[in-house]
Short mmCIF file of C-alpha atoms and ligand atoms in Angstrom, two decimals:
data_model
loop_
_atom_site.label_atom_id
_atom_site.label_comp_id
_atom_site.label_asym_id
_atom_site.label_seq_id
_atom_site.Cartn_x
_atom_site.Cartn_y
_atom_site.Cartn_z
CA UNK A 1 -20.87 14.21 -2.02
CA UNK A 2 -23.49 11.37 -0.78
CA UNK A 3 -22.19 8.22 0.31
CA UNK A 4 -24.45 5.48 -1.48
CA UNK A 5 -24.89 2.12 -1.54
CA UNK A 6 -22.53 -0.38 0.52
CA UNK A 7 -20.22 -2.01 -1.57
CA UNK A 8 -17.70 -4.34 -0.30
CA UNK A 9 -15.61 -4.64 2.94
CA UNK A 10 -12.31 -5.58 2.80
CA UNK A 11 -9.88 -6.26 5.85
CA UNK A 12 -8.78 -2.35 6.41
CA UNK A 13 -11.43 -0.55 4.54
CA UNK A 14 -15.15 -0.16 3.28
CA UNK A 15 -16.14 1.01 0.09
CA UNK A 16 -19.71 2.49 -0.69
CA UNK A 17 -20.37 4.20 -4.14
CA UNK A 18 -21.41 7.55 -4.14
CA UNK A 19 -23.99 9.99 -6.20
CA UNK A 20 -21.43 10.40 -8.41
CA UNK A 21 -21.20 7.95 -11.27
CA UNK A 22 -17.36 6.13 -11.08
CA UNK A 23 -16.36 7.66 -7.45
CA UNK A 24 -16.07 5.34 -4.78
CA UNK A 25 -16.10 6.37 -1.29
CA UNK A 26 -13.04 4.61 0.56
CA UNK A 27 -13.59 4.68 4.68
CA UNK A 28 -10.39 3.32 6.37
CA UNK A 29 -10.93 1.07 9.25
CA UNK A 30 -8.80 0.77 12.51
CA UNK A 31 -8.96 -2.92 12.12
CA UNK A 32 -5.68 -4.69 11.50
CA UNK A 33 -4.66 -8.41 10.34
CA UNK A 34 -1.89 -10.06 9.93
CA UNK A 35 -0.99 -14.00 8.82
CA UNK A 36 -3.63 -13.77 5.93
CA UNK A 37 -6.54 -12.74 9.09
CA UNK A 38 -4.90 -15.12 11.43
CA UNK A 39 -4.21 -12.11 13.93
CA UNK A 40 -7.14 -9.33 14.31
CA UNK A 41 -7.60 -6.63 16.33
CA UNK A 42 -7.48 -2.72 16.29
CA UNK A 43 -4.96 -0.21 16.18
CA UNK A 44 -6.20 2.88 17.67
CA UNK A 45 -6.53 6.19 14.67
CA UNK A 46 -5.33 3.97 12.29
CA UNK A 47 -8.10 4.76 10.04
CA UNK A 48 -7.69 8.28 10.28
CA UNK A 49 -3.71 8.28 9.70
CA UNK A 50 -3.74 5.78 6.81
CA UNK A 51 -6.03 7.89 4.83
CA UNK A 52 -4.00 10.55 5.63
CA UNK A 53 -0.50 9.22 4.76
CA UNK A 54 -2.43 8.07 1.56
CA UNK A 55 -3.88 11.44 0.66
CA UNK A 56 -0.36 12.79 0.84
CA UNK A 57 1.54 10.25 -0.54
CA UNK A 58 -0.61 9.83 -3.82
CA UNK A 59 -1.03 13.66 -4.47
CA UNK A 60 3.25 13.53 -4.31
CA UNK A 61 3.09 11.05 -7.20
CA UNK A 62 0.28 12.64 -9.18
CA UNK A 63 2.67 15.87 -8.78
CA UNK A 64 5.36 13.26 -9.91
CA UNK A 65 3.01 12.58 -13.27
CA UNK A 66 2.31 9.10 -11.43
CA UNK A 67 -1.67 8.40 -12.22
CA UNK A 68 -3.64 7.42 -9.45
CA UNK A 69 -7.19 7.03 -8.29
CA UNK A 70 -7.33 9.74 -5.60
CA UNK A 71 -10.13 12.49 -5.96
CA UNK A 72 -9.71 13.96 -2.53
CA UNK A 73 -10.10 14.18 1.28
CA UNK A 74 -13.61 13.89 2.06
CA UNK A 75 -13.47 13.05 5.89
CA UNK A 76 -10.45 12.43 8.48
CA UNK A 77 -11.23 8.67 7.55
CA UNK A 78 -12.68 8.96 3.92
CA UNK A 79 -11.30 9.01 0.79
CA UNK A 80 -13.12 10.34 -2.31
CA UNK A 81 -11.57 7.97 -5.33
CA UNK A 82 -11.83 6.80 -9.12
CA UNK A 83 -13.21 3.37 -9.30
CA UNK A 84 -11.39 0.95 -11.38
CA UNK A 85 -11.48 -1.83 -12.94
CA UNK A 86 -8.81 -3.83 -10.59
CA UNK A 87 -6.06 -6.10 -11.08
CA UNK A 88 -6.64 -9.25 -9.49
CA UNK A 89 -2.87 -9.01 -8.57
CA UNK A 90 -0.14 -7.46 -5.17
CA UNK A 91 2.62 -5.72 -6.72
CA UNK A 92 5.68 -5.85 -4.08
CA UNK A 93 8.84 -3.71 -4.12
CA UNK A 94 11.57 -4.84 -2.35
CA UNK A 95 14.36 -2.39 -1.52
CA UNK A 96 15.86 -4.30 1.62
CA UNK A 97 15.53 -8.27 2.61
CA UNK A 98 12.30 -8.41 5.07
CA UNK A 99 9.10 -10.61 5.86
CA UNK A 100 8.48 -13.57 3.53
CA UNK A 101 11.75 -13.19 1.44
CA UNK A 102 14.06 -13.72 4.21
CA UNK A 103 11.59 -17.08 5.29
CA UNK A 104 11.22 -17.99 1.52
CA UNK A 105 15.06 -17.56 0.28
CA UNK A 106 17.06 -17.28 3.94
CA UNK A 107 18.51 -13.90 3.09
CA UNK A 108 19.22 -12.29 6.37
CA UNK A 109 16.99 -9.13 7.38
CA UNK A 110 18.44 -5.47 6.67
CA UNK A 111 20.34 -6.84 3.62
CA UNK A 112 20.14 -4.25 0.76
CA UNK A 113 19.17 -5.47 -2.98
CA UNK A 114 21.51 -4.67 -5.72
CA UNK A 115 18.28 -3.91 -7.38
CA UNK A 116 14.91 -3.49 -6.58
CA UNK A 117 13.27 -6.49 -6.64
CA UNK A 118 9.06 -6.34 -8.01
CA UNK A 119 6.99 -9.03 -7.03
CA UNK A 120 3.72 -10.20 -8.04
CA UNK A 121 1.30 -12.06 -5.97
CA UNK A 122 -2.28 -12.95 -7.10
CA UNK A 123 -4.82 -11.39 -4.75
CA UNK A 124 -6.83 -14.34 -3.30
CA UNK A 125 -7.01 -14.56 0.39
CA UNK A 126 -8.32 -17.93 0.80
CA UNK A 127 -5.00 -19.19 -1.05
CA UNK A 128 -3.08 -16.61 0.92
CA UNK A 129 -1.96 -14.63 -1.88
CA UNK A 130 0.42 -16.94 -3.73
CA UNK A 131 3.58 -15.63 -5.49
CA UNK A 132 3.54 -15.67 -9.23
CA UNK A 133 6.38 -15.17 -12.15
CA UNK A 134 5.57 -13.26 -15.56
CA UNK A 135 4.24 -16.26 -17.31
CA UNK A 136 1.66 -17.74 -14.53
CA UNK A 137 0.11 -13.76 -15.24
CA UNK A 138 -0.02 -13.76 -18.67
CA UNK A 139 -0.92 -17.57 -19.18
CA UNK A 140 -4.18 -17.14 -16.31
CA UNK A 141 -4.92 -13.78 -18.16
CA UNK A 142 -4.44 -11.88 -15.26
CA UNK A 143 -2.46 -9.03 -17.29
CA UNK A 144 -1.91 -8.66 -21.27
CA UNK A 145 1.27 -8.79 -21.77
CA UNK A 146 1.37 -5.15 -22.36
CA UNK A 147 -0.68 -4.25 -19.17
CA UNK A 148 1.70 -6.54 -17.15
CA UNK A 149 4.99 -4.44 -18.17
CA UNK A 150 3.21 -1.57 -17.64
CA UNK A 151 2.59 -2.32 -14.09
CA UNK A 152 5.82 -3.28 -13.17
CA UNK A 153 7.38 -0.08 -14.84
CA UNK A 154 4.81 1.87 -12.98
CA UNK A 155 5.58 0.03 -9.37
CA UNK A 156 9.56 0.75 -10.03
CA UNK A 157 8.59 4.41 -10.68
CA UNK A 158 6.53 4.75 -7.73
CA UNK A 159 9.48 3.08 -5.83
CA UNK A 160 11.86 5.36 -7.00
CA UNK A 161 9.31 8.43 -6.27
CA UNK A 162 8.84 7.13 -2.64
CA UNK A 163 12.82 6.06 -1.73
CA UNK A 164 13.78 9.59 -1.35
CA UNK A 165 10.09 10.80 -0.04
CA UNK A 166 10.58 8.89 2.75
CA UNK A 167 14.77 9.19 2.92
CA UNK A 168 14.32 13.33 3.27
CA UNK A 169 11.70 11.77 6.18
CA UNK A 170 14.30 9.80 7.89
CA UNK A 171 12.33 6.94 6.75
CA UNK A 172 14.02 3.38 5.10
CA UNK A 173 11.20 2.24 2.27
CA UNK A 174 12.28 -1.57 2.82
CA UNK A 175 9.68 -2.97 0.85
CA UNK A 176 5.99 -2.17 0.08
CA UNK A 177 2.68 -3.91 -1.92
CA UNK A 178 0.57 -1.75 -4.62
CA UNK A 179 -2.88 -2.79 -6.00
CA UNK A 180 -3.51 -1.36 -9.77
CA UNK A 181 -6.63 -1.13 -11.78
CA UNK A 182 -7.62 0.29 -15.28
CA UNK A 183 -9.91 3.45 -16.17
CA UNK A 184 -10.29 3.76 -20.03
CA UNK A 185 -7.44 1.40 -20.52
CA UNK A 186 -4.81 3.42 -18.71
CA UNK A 187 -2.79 2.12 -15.45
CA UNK A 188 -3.71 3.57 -12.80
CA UNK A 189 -2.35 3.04 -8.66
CA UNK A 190 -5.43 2.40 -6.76
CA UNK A 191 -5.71 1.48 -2.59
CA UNK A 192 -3.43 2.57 -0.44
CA UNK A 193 0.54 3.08 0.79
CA UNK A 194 0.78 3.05 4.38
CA UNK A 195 2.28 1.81 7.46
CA UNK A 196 0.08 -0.97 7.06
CA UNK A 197 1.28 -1.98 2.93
CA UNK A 198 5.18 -0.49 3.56
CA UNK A 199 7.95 -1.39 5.58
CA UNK A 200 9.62 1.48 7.26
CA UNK A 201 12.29 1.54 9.22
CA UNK A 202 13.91 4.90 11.33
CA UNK A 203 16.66 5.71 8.67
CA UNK A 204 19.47 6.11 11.81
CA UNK A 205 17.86 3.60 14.38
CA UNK A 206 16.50 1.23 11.99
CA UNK A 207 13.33 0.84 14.43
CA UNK A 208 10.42 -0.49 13.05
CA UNK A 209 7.61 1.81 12.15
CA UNK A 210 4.83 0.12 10.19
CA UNK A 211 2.47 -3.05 10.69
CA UNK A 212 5.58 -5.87 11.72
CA UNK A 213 5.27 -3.92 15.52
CA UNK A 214 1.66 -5.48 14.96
CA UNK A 215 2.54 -8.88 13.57
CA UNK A 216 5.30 -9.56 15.87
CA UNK A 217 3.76 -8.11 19.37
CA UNK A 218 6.55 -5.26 19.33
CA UNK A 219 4.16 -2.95 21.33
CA UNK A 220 3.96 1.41 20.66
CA UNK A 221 2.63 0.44 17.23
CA UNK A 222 -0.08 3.32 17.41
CA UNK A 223 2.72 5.51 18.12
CA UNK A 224 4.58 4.54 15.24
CA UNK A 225 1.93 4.99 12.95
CA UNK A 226 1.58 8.71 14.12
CA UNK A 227 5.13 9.09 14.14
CA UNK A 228 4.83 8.55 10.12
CA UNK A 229 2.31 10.40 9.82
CA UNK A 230 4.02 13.42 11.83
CA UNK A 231 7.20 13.02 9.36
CA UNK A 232 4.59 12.84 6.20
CA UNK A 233 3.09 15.92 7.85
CA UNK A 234 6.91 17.88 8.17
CA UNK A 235 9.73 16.69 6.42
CA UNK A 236 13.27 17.35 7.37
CA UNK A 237 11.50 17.89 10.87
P1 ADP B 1 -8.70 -6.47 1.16
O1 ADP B 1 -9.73 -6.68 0.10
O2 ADP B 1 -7.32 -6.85 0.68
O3 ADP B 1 -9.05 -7.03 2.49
P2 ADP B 1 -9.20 -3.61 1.79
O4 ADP B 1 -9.92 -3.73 3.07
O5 ADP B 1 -8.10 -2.62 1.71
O6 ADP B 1 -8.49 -4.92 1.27
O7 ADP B 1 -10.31 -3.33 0.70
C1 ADP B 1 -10.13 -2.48 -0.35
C2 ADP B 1 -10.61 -3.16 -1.61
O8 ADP B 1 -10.86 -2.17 -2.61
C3 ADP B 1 -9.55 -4.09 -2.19
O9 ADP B 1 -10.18 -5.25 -2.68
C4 ADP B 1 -8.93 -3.29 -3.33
O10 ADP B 1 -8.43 -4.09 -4.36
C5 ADP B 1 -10.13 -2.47 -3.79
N1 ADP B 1 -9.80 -1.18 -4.41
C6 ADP B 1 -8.82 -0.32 -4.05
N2 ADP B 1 -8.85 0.80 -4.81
C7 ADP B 1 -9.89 0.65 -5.67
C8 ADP B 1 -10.45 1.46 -6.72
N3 ADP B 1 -9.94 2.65 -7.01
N4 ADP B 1 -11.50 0.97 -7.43
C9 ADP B 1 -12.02 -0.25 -7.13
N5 ADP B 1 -11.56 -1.05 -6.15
C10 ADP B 1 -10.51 -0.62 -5.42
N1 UDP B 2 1.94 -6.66 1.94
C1 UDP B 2 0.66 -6.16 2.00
N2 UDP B 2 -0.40 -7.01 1.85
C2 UDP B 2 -0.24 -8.34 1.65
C3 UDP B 2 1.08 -8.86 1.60
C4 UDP B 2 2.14 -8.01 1.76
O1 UDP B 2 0.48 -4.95 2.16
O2 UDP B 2 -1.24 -9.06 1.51
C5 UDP B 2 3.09 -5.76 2.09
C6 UDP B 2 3.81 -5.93 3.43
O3 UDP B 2 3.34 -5.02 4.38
C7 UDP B 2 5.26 -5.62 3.07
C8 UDP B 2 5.38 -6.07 1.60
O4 UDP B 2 4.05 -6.09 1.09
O5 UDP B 2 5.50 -4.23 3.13
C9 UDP B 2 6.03 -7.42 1.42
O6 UDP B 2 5.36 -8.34 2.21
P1 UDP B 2 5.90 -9.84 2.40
O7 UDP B 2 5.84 -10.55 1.10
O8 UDP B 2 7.21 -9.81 3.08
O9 UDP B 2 4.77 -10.51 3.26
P2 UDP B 2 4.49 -10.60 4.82
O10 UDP B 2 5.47 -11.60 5.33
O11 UDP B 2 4.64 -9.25 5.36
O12 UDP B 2 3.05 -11.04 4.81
#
């Protein structure tokens, strides 16, 4: 496969098309932001283990009969996927009370939810991704909707796909953001899950192991990303 023309960077990946018509080719970056770009800087691998944790994690759901865009590997850093035709939307799960829930509704951190919670966020970074309900989606044509209860059935599905993914990986899924698109009319999960879109937490020591050691200057947050990775890699391990 030939990468092709430069297509867009975002803030943790590049995307060039390829010689084949409808595959994208997805390079993961080691940059990292956090506060909407407010805080930049590197994490060292990171491209390498978020495609990685990606690659596994999506060819678990595609085994699970969830659709989504990967094709496959095609370097440590690259991803070989479907392009679609994107939702300008963030889809959040919320398993347990973290980031800008516990600021927005003073729920205390670590509290379970008697249900998952989904989330939807429209996907503008110069308005810092504002929360939306149902109707702002459907009114601002944003989802049919059709298309918009078929995203949030697909994000619960993936949610409860990942919870015990991660459990048998001693890994809490707290809460985590998916991007959809179309292809032929069909929902389909597109960009990525990793330590950088999920909350995880060490199921017995509740440590932090995603981007929040980032955010909050928590140090070792290389390590955890590898640690993930290395539990992704061998579960029950
Ligand atoms: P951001 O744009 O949020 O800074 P990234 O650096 O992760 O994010 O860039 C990836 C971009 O590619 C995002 O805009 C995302 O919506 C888009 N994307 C992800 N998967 C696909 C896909 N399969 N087809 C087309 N676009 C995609
Ligand atoms: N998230 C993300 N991209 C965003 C916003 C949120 O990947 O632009 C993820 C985040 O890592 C967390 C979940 O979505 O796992 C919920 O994020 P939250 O709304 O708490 O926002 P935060 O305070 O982390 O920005």
């Amino acid at each position: 496969m030939q990468k092709g023309e430069f297509l867009y960077e975002g803030k943790a990946k590049r995307i060039y098309a390829t010689d084949e018509p409808g595959i994208l080719w997805m390079e993961f970056k080691d940059d990292a932001t956090a506060g909407n770009g407010a805080k930049r800087g590197t994490i060292g691998d990171k491209g390498r283990i978020n495609a990685e944790i990606t690659r596994r994690v999506y060819e678990h759901l595609e085994a699970s009969g969830v659709r989504t865009h990967l094709v496959r590997t095609e370097s440590p850093t690259v991803l070989l996927v479907k392009k679609l035709e994107m939702f300008h939307l963030e889809v959040v799960v919320r398993n347990i009370a973290a980031g800008s829930l516990v600021k927005r509704i003073g729920l205390e951190e670590g509290r379970e939810m008697a249900q998952p919670i989904v989330e939807l966020y429209l996907k503008d970074d110069a308005l810092g991704d504002p929360i939306l309900n149902d109707e702002h989606v459907i009114a601002l044509g944003l989802a049919s909707p059709e298309e918009l209860a078929g995203l949030k059935a697909a994000a619960r599905r993936v949610n409860e796909l990942l919870r015990p993914y991660f459990e048998e990986r001693g890994i809490l899924l707290v809460d985590f953001k998916l991007e959809f698109g179309k292809e032929n009319g069909a929902i389909v999960l597109g960009d990525e899950v990793t330590p950088d879109t999920c909350r995880f937490w060490d199921a017995k020591t509740r440590e932090k192991l995603d981007k929040d050691r980032f955010r909050q200057d928590l140090g070792g947050v290389e390590e955890a990303y590898q640690e993930v990775l290395r539990r992704v890699d061998a579960p029950h391990a």
